[in-house]
């Protein structure tokens, strides 16, 4: 099976001031290469500041890369091609309390991507919103609710519905599951797996919840100081970690698991 997503030599630098007249560049992501197949899940793990969220945002098109390419189905996606990219890659952010506009009803939140990126009629948009809400375990009536009227778990389902509304190929979840209560987290994980099986979705998970990573992932990429230091099949990584960073993360996970 050929790769759905290919990331080639992807880098991002930031410019910092030494003084009023001089600036220099600091690499925060360094020549990253990876691939993702359709229907598979890749998890990005690493210590805080390792670059995993930066990589996710670059793939989603939220940040401009300094160097490198991102392609889906062999077609290079350039920064700023939002109309093309948002139909292929969608992102679920960490905190729905800040990513969902509290002044808009759920229906309006879900309608905006359709209005901006499709030629659907009002009726077609309403039907898509209702069917997508049902797909994530909510009711069509929830379209009339405001975000603050929902529980955290329901808000995350709305965030997932917004990611699904344009039928993307890839969904990126940046720590959007780990913050939920254990029971709600299990429900969302099962929902994600059901949707993946049904639609052939590919996921990129940014998470340090290694229990969830081991349950959901086909592959894991371990990041450290802006680089991928280990990238392999999930089972292989948990059974035989090679890099010291991976070993440290797994040791911390098993220590916490035993408590």
PDB file of C-alpha atoms in Angstrom:
ATOM      1  CA  UNK A   1       0.000   0.000   0.000  1.00  0.00           C
ATOM      2  CA  UNK A   2       1.430   3.378  -1.015  1.00  0.00           C
ATOM      3  CA  UNK A   3       1.630   6.216   1.469  1.00  0.00           C
ATOM      4  CA  UNK A   4      -1.309   8.585   1.838  1.00  0.00           C
ATOM      5  CA  UNK A   5       0.811  11.246   3.549  1.00  0.00           C
ATOM      6  CA  UNK A   6       4.483  11.917   2.881  1.00  0.00           C
ATOM      7  CA  UNK A   7       6.536  14.431   4.845  1.00  0.00           C
ATOM      8  CA  UNK A   8       9.952  15.119   3.336  1.00  0.00           C
ATOM      9  CA  UNK A   9      12.775  17.070   4.980  1.00  0.00           C
ATOM     10  CA  UNK A  10      10.310  19.268   6.853  1.00  0.00           C
ATOM     11  CA  UNK A  11      11.886  22.017   8.932  1.00  0.00           C
ATOM     12  CA  UNK A  12      10.811  25.145  10.739  1.00  0.00           C
ATOM     13  CA  UNK A  13      13.055  27.909  12.042  1.00  0.00           C
ATOM     14  CA  UNK A  14      12.174  30.923  14.126  1.00  0.00           C
ATOM     15  CA  UNK A  15      13.965  34.255  14.011  1.00  0.00           C
ATOM     16  CA  UNK A  16      15.078  35.766  17.295  1.00  0.00           C
ATOM     17  CA  UNK A  17      16.668  39.121  18.036  1.00  0.00           C
ATOM     18  CA  UNK A  18      20.167  39.314  19.483  1.00  0.00           C
ATOM     19  CA  UNK A  19      19.855  43.079  19.771  1.00  0.00           C
ATOM     20  CA  UNK A  20      18.210  45.948  17.874  1.00  0.00           C
ATOM     21  CA  UNK A  21      20.108  45.205  14.663  1.00  0.00           C
ATOM     22  CA  UNK A  22      20.963  41.509  14.618  1.00  0.00           C
ATOM     23  CA  UNK A  23      18.772  38.447  14.344  1.00  0.00           C
ATOM     24  CA  UNK A  24      19.547  34.773  14.042  1.00  0.00           C
ATOM     25  CA  UNK A  25      17.552  31.657  13.194  1.00  0.00           C
ATOM     26  CA  UNK A  26      16.797  28.822  15.631  1.00  0.00           C
ATOM     27  CA  UNK A  27      15.578  25.468  14.268  1.00  0.00           C
ATOM     28  CA  UNK A  28      12.584  24.094  16.176  1.00  0.00           C
ATOM     29  CA  UNK A  29      11.950  21.283  13.688  1.00  0.00           C
ATOM     30  CA  UNK A  30      14.847  19.663  11.818  1.00  0.00           C
ATOM     31  CA  UNK A  31      14.470  17.781   8.516  1.00  0.00           C
ATOM     32  CA  UNK A  32      11.624  15.490   9.567  1.00  0.00           C
ATOM     33  CA  UNK A  33      10.656  12.607   7.274  1.00  0.00           C
ATOM     34  CA  UNK A  34       7.675  10.321   7.768  1.00  0.00           C
ATOM     35  CA  UNK A  35       4.826   8.576   5.956  1.00  0.00           C
ATOM     36  CA  UNK A  36       1.295   7.534   6.858  1.00  0.00           C
ATOM     37  CA  UNK A  37      -0.885   4.967   5.105  1.00  0.00           C
ATOM     38  CA  UNK A  38      -4.628   5.218   4.623  1.00  0.00           C
ATOM     39  CA  UNK A  39      -6.565   3.751   7.527  1.00  0.00           C
ATOM     40  CA  UNK A  40      -3.534   3.808   9.821  1.00  0.00           C
ATOM     41  CA  UNK A  41      -2.729   5.778  12.958  1.00  0.00           C
ATOM     42  CA  UNK A  42       0.603   7.439  13.694  1.00  0.00           C
ATOM     43  CA  UNK A  43       1.288   8.765  17.183  1.00  0.00           C
ATOM     44  CA  UNK A  44       3.782  11.527  17.891  1.00  0.00           C
ATOM     45  CA  UNK A  45       5.230  11.327  21.396  1.00  0.00           C
ATOM     46  CA  UNK A  46       8.011  13.103  23.197  1.00  0.00           C
ATOM     47  CA  UNK A  47       8.861  15.349  26.091  1.00  0.00           C
ATOM     48  CA  UNK A  48       7.484  18.870  26.320  1.00  0.00           C
ATOM     49  CA  UNK A  49       9.072  21.083  23.676  1.00  0.00           C
ATOM     50  CA  UNK A  50      10.157  18.146  21.518  1.00  0.00           C
ATOM     51  CA  UNK A  51       8.418  19.532  18.428  1.00  0.00           C
ATOM     52  CA  UNK A  52       5.481  17.150  18.114  1.00  0.00           C
ATOM     53  CA  UNK A  53       2.786  19.855  18.163  1.00  0.00           C
ATOM     54  CA  UNK A  54       4.873  21.978  15.778  1.00  0.00           C
ATOM     55  CA  UNK A  55       4.992  19.073  13.334  1.00  0.00           C
ATOM     56  CA  UNK A  56       1.238  18.531  13.659  1.00  0.00           C
ATOM     57  CA  UNK A  57       0.503  22.199  12.968  1.00  0.00           C
ATOM     58  CA  UNK A  58       2.765  22.185   9.914  1.00  0.00           C
ATOM     59  CA  UNK A  59       0.966  19.162   8.467  1.00  0.00           C
ATOM     60  CA  UNK A  60      -2.383  20.845   9.166  1.00  0.00           C
ATOM     61  CA  UNK A  61      -1.189  23.974   7.364  1.00  0.00           C
ATOM     62  CA  UNK A  62      -1.429  26.242  10.391  1.00  0.00           C
ATOM     63  CA  UNK A  63       2.286  27.128  10.310  1.00  0.00           C
ATOM     64  CA  UNK A  64       4.571  27.849   7.346  1.00  0.00           C
ATOM     65  CA  UNK A  65       7.506  25.462   7.015  1.00  0.00           C
ATOM     66  CA  UNK A  66      10.962  26.873   6.417  1.00  0.00           C
ATOM     67  CA  UNK A  67      11.942  23.924   4.242  1.00  0.00           C
ATOM     68  CA  UNK A  68      10.538  20.613   3.027  1.00  0.00           C
ATOM     69  CA  UNK A  69       7.375  19.236   1.483  1.00  0.00           C
ATOM     70  CA  UNK A  70       4.060  17.762   2.589  1.00  0.00           C
ATOM     71  CA  UNK A  71       2.142  15.690   0.058  1.00  0.00           C
ATOM     72  CA  UNK A  72      -1.095  13.708   0.120  1.00  0.00           C
ATOM     73  CA  UNK A  73      -1.719  11.066  -2.524  1.00  0.00           C
ATOM     74  CA  UNK A  74       1.414  12.280  -4.262  1.00  0.00           C
ATOM     75  CA  UNK A  75       0.236  15.902  -4.549  1.00  0.00           C
ATOM     76  CA  UNK A  76       2.327  18.538  -2.795  1.00  0.00           C
ATOM     77  CA  UNK A  77       0.364  20.814  -0.474  1.00  0.00           C
ATOM     78  CA  UNK A  78       1.741  24.337  -0.303  1.00  0.00           C
ATOM     79  CA  UNK A  79       1.296  26.674   2.633  1.00  0.00           C
ATOM     80  CA  UNK A  80      -1.747  28.899   2.132  1.00  0.00           C
ATOM     81  CA  UNK A  81      -3.674  26.427  -0.051  1.00  0.00           C
ATOM     82  CA  UNK A  82      -6.336  26.260   2.615  1.00  0.00           C
ATOM     83  CA  UNK A  83      -9.267  25.356   0.371  1.00  0.00           C
ATOM     84  CA  UNK A  84      -7.449  22.260  -0.852  1.00  0.00           C
ATOM     85  CA  UNK A  85      -5.843  21.243   2.424  1.00  0.00           C
ATOM     86  CA  UNK A  86      -8.892  21.581   4.675  1.00  0.00           C
ATOM     87  CA  UNK A  87     -10.737  18.965   2.614  1.00  0.00           C
ATOM     88  CA  UNK A  88      -7.869  16.547   3.154  1.00  0.00           C
ATOM     89  CA  UNK A  89      -6.529  17.303   6.642  1.00  0.00           C
ATOM     90  CA  UNK A  90      -8.526  18.482   9.658  1.00  0.00           C
ATOM     91  CA  UNK A  91      -7.379  19.122  13.209  1.00  0.00           C
ATOM     92  CA  UNK A  92      -8.945  18.607  16.626  1.00  0.00           C
ATOM     93  CA  UNK A  93      -7.429  20.982  19.147  1.00  0.00           C
ATOM     94  CA  UNK A  94      -6.587  20.245  22.747  1.00  0.00           C
ATOM     95  CA  UNK A  95      -9.219  22.332  24.503  1.00  0.00           C
ATOM     96  CA  UNK A  96     -12.738  22.585  23.024  1.00  0.00           C
ATOM     97  CA  UNK A  97     -13.530  25.331  25.536  1.00  0.00           C
ATOM     98  CA  UNK A  98     -11.231  27.652  23.580  1.00  0.00           C
ATOM     99  CA  UNK A  99     -11.532  26.166  20.076  1.00  0.00           C
ATOM    100  CA  UNK A 100     -15.364  26.375  19.958  1.00  0.00           C
ATOM    101  CA  UNK A 101     -16.755  29.906  19.734  1.00  0.00           C
ATOM    102  CA  UNK A 102     -19.114  30.313  22.738  1.00  0.00           C
ATOM    103  CA  UNK A 103     -21.168  32.934  20.854  1.00  0.00           C
ATOM    104  CA  UNK A 104     -22.129  30.549  18.048  1.00  0.00           C
ATOM    105  CA  UNK A 105     -24.582  27.695  18.136  1.00  0.00           C
ATOM    106  CA  UNK A 106     -23.196  24.245  17.335  1.00  0.00           C
ATOM    107  CA  UNK A 107     -25.004  24.246  14.008  1.00  0.00           C
ATOM    108  CA  UNK A 108     -23.295  27.467  12.988  1.00  0.00           C
ATOM    109  CA  UNK A 109     -19.888  26.149  14.087  1.00  0.00           C
ATOM    110  CA  UNK A 110     -20.356  23.121  11.842  1.00  0.00           C
ATOM    111  CA  UNK A 111     -21.869  25.118   8.992  1.00  0.00           C
ATOM    112  CA  UNK A 112     -18.916  27.480   8.513  1.00  0.00           C
ATOM    113  CA  UNK A 113     -16.545  24.894   6.911  1.00  0.00           C
ATOM    114  CA  UNK A 114     -19.347  23.805   4.570  1.00  0.00           C
ATOM    115  CA  UNK A 115     -20.232  27.362   3.599  1.00  0.00           C
ATOM    116  CA  UNK A 116     -16.596  28.240   2.903  1.00  0.00           C
ATOM    117  CA  UNK A 117     -15.543  25.079   1.098  1.00  0.00           C
ATOM    118  CA  UNK A 118     -18.574  23.566  -0.668  1.00  0.00           C
ATOM    119  CA  UNK A 119     -21.396  24.594  -2.972  1.00  0.00           C
ATOM    120  CA  UNK A 120     -24.063  22.935  -0.824  1.00  0.00           C
ATOM    121  CA  UNK A 121     -27.490  24.513  -0.502  1.00  0.00           C
ATOM    122  CA  UNK A 122     -28.834  25.511   2.917  1.00  0.00           C
ATOM    123  CA  UNK A 123     -30.855  22.299   3.040  1.00  0.00           C
ATOM    124  CA  UNK A 124     -27.878  20.151   2.098  1.00  0.00           C
ATOM    125  CA  UNK A 125     -25.747  21.799   4.772  1.00  0.00           C
ATOM    126  CA  UNK A 126     -28.448  21.216   7.391  1.00  0.00           C
ATOM    127  CA  UNK A 127     -28.680  17.560   6.400  1.00  0.00           C
ATOM    128  CA  UNK A 128     -24.890  17.135   6.540  1.00  0.00           C
ATOM    129  CA  UNK A 129     -24.777  18.780   9.984  1.00  0.00           C
ATOM    130  CA  UNK A 130     -27.523  16.521  11.333  1.00  0.00           C
ATOM    131  CA  UNK A 131     -25.944  13.348   9.927  1.00  0.00           C
ATOM    132  CA  UNK A 132     -22.484  14.297  11.235  1.00  0.00           C
ATOM    133  CA  UNK A 133     -23.821  15.012  14.712  1.00  0.00           C
ATOM    134  CA  UNK A 134     -25.437  11.571  14.758  1.00  0.00           C
ATOM    135  CA  UNK A 135     -22.186  10.073  13.515  1.00  0.00           C
ATOM    136  CA  UNK A 136     -20.344  11.299  16.623  1.00  0.00           C
ATOM    137  CA  UNK A 137     -23.068  10.246  19.050  1.00  0.00           C
ATOM    138  CA  UNK A 138     -24.968  13.514  19.379  1.00  0.00           C
ATOM    139  CA  UNK A 139     -28.515  14.447  18.393  1.00  0.00           C
ATOM    140  CA  UNK A 140     -29.526  16.682  15.481  1.00  0.00           C
ATOM    141  CA  UNK A 141     -31.150  18.922  18.124  1.00  0.00           C
ATOM    142  CA  UNK A 142     -27.699  19.698  19.509  1.00  0.00           C
ATOM    143  CA  UNK A 143     -27.228  21.984  16.511  1.00  0.00           C
ATOM    144  CA  UNK A 144     -29.325  24.545  18.412  1.00  0.00           C
ATOM    145  CA  UNK A 145     -27.152  24.398  21.543  1.00  0.00           C
ATOM    146  CA  UNK A 146     -24.307  26.712  22.496  1.00  0.00           C
ATOM    147  CA  UNK A 147     -20.983  25.097  23.525  1.00  0.00           C
ATOM    148  CA  UNK A 148     -21.368  26.107  27.166  1.00  0.00           C
ATOM    149  CA  UNK A 149     -24.576  24.058  27.338  1.00  0.00           C
ATOM    150  CA  UNK A 150     -22.622  20.839  26.708  1.00  0.00           C
ATOM    151  CA  UNK A 151     -20.353  18.649  28.819  1.00  0.00           C
ATOM    152  CA  UNK A 152     -16.634  18.448  28.039  1.00  0.00           C
ATOM    153  CA  UNK A 153     -17.142  15.078  26.391  1.00  0.00           C
ATOM    154  CA  UNK A 154     -19.948  16.447  24.215  1.00  0.00           C
ATOM    155  CA  UNK A 155     -17.805  19.455  23.278  1.00  0.00           C
ATOM    156  CA  UNK A 156     -15.054  17.120  22.115  1.00  0.00           C
ATOM    157  CA  UNK A 157     -17.619  15.242  20.026  1.00  0.00           C
ATOM    158  CA  UNK A 158     -18.561  18.564  18.422  1.00  0.00           C
ATOM    159  CA  UNK A 159     -14.877  19.211  17.724  1.00  0.00           C
ATOM    160  CA  UNK A 160     -14.682  15.783  16.106  1.00  0.00           C
ATOM    161  CA  UNK A 161     -17.833  16.526  14.087  1.00  0.00           C
ATOM    162  CA  UNK A 162     -16.232  19.745  12.826  1.00  0.00           C
ATOM    163  CA  UNK A 163     -13.168  17.756  11.783  1.00  0.00           C
ATOM    164  CA  UNK A 164     -15.330  15.180   9.973  1.00  0.00           C
ATOM    165  CA  UNK A 165     -17.746  17.585   8.282  1.00  0.00           C
ATOM    166  CA  UNK A 166     -15.700  17.888   5.046  1.00  0.00           C
ATOM    167  CA  UNK A 167     -14.937  14.145   4.792  1.00  0.00           C
ATOM    168  CA  UNK A 168     -11.143  14.496   5.180  1.00  0.00           C
ATOM    169  CA  UNK A 169      -8.527  11.815   4.626  1.00  0.00           C
ATOM    170  CA  UNK A 170      -6.503  12.630   7.765  1.00  0.00           C
ATOM    171  CA  UNK A 171      -7.523  13.881  11.205  1.00  0.00           C
ATOM    172  CA  UNK A 172      -4.893  15.280  13.567  1.00  0.00           C
ATOM    173  CA  UNK A 173      -5.701  15.181  17.286  1.00  0.00           C
ATOM    174  CA  UNK A 174      -3.354  17.335  19.380  1.00  0.00           C
ATOM    175  CA  UNK A 175      -3.710  16.118  22.988  1.00  0.00           C
ATOM    176  CA  UNK A 176      -7.474  16.375  22.489  1.00  0.00           C
ATOM    177  CA  UNK A 177      -8.340  13.081  24.208  1.00  0.00           C
ATOM    178  CA  UNK A 178      -5.919  12.801  27.118  1.00  0.00           C
ATOM    179  CA  UNK A 179      -7.514  15.646  29.082  1.00  0.00           C
ATOM    180  CA  UNK A 180     -10.918  13.930  29.247  1.00  0.00           C
ATOM    181  CA  UNK A 181     -12.190  11.834  32.146  1.00  0.00           C
ATOM    182  CA  UNK A 182     -11.260   8.155  31.883  1.00  0.00           C
ATOM    183  CA  UNK A 183     -14.759   6.934  31.007  1.00  0.00           C
ATOM    184  CA  UNK A 184     -15.345   9.699  28.452  1.00  0.00           C
ATOM    185  CA  UNK A 185     -11.873   9.141  26.994  1.00  0.00           C
ATOM    186  CA  UNK A 186     -12.668   5.469  26.427  1.00  0.00           C
ATOM    187  CA  UNK A 187     -15.882   6.400  24.633  1.00  0.00           C
ATOM    188  CA  UNK A 188     -14.088   8.849  22.335  1.00  0.00           C
ATOM    189  CA  UNK A 189     -11.308   6.357  21.582  1.00  0.00           C
ATOM    190  CA  UNK A 190     -13.849   3.683  20.657  1.00  0.00           C
ATOM    191  CA  UNK A 191     -15.696   6.203  18.496  1.00  0.00           C
ATOM    192  CA  UNK A 192     -12.491   7.162  16.678  1.00  0.00           C
ATOM    193  CA  UNK A 193     -11.683   3.510  16.021  1.00  0.00           C
ATOM    194  CA  UNK A 194     -15.216   2.861  14.725  1.00  0.00           C
ATOM    195  CA  UNK A 195     -14.998   5.854  12.374  1.00  0.00           C
ATOM    196  CA  UNK A 196     -11.588   4.718  11.161  1.00  0.00           C
ATOM    197  CA  UNK A 197     -12.921   1.266  10.372  1.00  0.00           C
ATOM    198  CA  UNK A 198     -15.999   2.662   8.639  1.00  0.00           C
ATOM    199  CA  UNK A 199     -14.412   5.406   6.541  1.00  0.00           C
ATOM    200  CA  UNK A 200     -10.760   4.412   6.246  1.00  0.00           C
ATOM    201  CA  UNK A 201      -9.629   7.518   8.103  1.00  0.00           C
ATOM    202  CA  UNK A 202      -5.994   8.075   8.976  1.00  0.00           C
ATOM    203  CA  UNK A 203      -5.102   9.655  12.312  1.00  0.00           C
ATOM    204  CA  UNK A 204      -2.113  11.544  13.643  1.00  0.00           C
ATOM    205  CA  UNK A 205      -2.245  11.581  17.436  1.00  0.00           C
ATOM    206  CA  UNK A 206      -0.117  13.966  19.472  1.00  0.00           C
ATOM    207  CA  UNK A 207      -0.090  12.453  22.921  1.00  0.00           C
ATOM    208  CA  UNK A 208       2.026  11.341  25.860  1.00  0.00           C
ATOM    209  CA  UNK A 209      -0.687   8.971  27.068  1.00  0.00           C
ATOM    210  CA  UNK A 210       1.245   5.854  26.142  1.00  0.00           C
ATOM    211  CA  UNK A 211      -1.639   3.599  27.134  1.00  0.00           C
ATOM    212  CA  UNK A 212      -3.817   5.237  24.500  1.00  0.00           C
ATOM    213  CA  UNK A 213      -0.913   5.275  22.049  1.00  0.00           C
ATOM    214  CA  UNK A 214      -0.377   1.524  22.419  1.00  0.00           C
ATOM    215  CA  UNK A 215      -4.114   0.873  21.968  1.00  0.00           C
ATOM    216  CA  UNK A 216      -4.731   3.060  18.929  1.00  0.00           C
ATOM    217  CA  UNK A 217      -1.496   3.362  16.967  1.00  0.00           C
ATOM    218  CA  UNK A 218      -0.012   1.385  14.118  1.00  0.00           C
ATOM    219  CA  UNK A 219       3.246   3.335  14.340  1.00  0.00           C
ATOM    220  CA  UNK A 220       4.879   5.672  16.841  1.00  0.00           C
ATOM    221  CA  UNK A 221       7.375   8.456  16.153  1.00  0.00           C
ATOM    222  CA  UNK A 222       9.385   9.619  19.160  1.00  0.00           C
ATOM    223  CA  UNK A 223      10.517  13.236  18.970  1.00  0.00           C
ATOM    224  CA  UNK A 224      13.338  15.019  20.785  1.00  0.00           C
ATOM    225  CA  UNK A 225      14.619  18.552  20.227  1.00  0.00           C
ATOM    226  CA  UNK A 226      12.833  18.908  16.901  1.00  0.00           C
ATOM    227  CA  UNK A 227      13.887  15.563  15.435  1.00  0.00           C
ATOM    228  CA  UNK A 228      12.382  12.099  15.137  1.00  0.00           C
ATOM    229  CA  UNK A 229      14.785   9.903  17.093  1.00  0.00           C
ATOM    230  CA  UNK A 230      12.811   6.660  16.766  1.00  0.00           C
ATOM    231  CA  UNK A 231       9.997   5.674  14.421  1.00  0.00           C
ATOM    232  CA  UNK A 232       8.697   2.141  14.239  1.00  0.00           C
ATOM    233  CA  UNK A 233       5.727  -0.181  14.628  1.00  0.00           C
ATOM    234  CA  UNK A 234       3.912   0.297  17.938  1.00  0.00           C
ATOM    235  CA  UNK A 235       4.457  -3.260  19.150  1.00  0.00           C
ATOM    236  CA  UNK A 236       8.163  -3.083  18.333  1.00  0.00           C
ATOM    237  CA  UNK A 237       8.584   0.221  20.130  1.00  0.00           C
ATOM    238  CA  UNK A 238       6.954  -1.023  23.331  1.00  0.00           C
ATOM    239  CA  UNK A 239       8.763  -4.353  23.310  1.00  0.00           C
ATOM    240  CA  UNK A 240      12.212  -3.166  22.218  1.00  0.00           C
ATOM    241  CA  UNK A 241      12.770   0.601  22.522  1.00  0.00           C
ATOM    242  CA  UNK A 242      16.087   1.619  20.974  1.00  0.00           C
ATOM    243  CA  UNK A 243      16.611   5.283  21.816  1.00  0.00           C
ATOM    244  CA  UNK A 244      17.294   6.562  25.326  1.00  0.00           C
ATOM    245  CA  UNK A 245      14.429   9.072  25.040  1.00  0.00           C
ATOM    246  CA  UNK A 246      11.998   6.264  24.209  1.00  0.00           C
ATOM    247  CA  UNK A 247      13.305   4.185  27.081  1.00  0.00           C
ATOM    248  CA  UNK A 248      12.883   7.119  29.455  1.00  0.00           C
ATOM    249  CA  UNK A 249       9.283   7.728  28.326  1.00  0.00           C
ATOM    250  CA  UNK A 250       8.403   4.054  28.690  1.00  0.00           C
ATOM    251  CA  UNK A 251      10.038   3.792  32.112  1.00  0.00           C
ATOM    252  CA  UNK A 252       7.983   6.758  33.320  1.00  0.00           C
ATOM    253  CA  UNK A 253       4.828   5.226  31.865  1.00  0.00           C
ATOM    254  CA  UNK A 254       5.359   1.833  33.511  1.00  0.00           C
ATOM    255  CA  UNK A 255       6.231   3.488  36.824  1.00  0.00           C
ATOM    256  CA  UNK A 256       2.991   5.488  36.776  1.00  0.00           C
ATOM    257  CA  UNK A 257       1.046   2.404  35.646  1.00  0.00           C
ATOM    258  CA  UNK A 258       2.189   0.438  38.689  1.00  0.00           C
ATOM    259  CA  UNK A 259       1.067   3.113  41.152  1.00  0.00           C
TER     260      UNK A 259
END
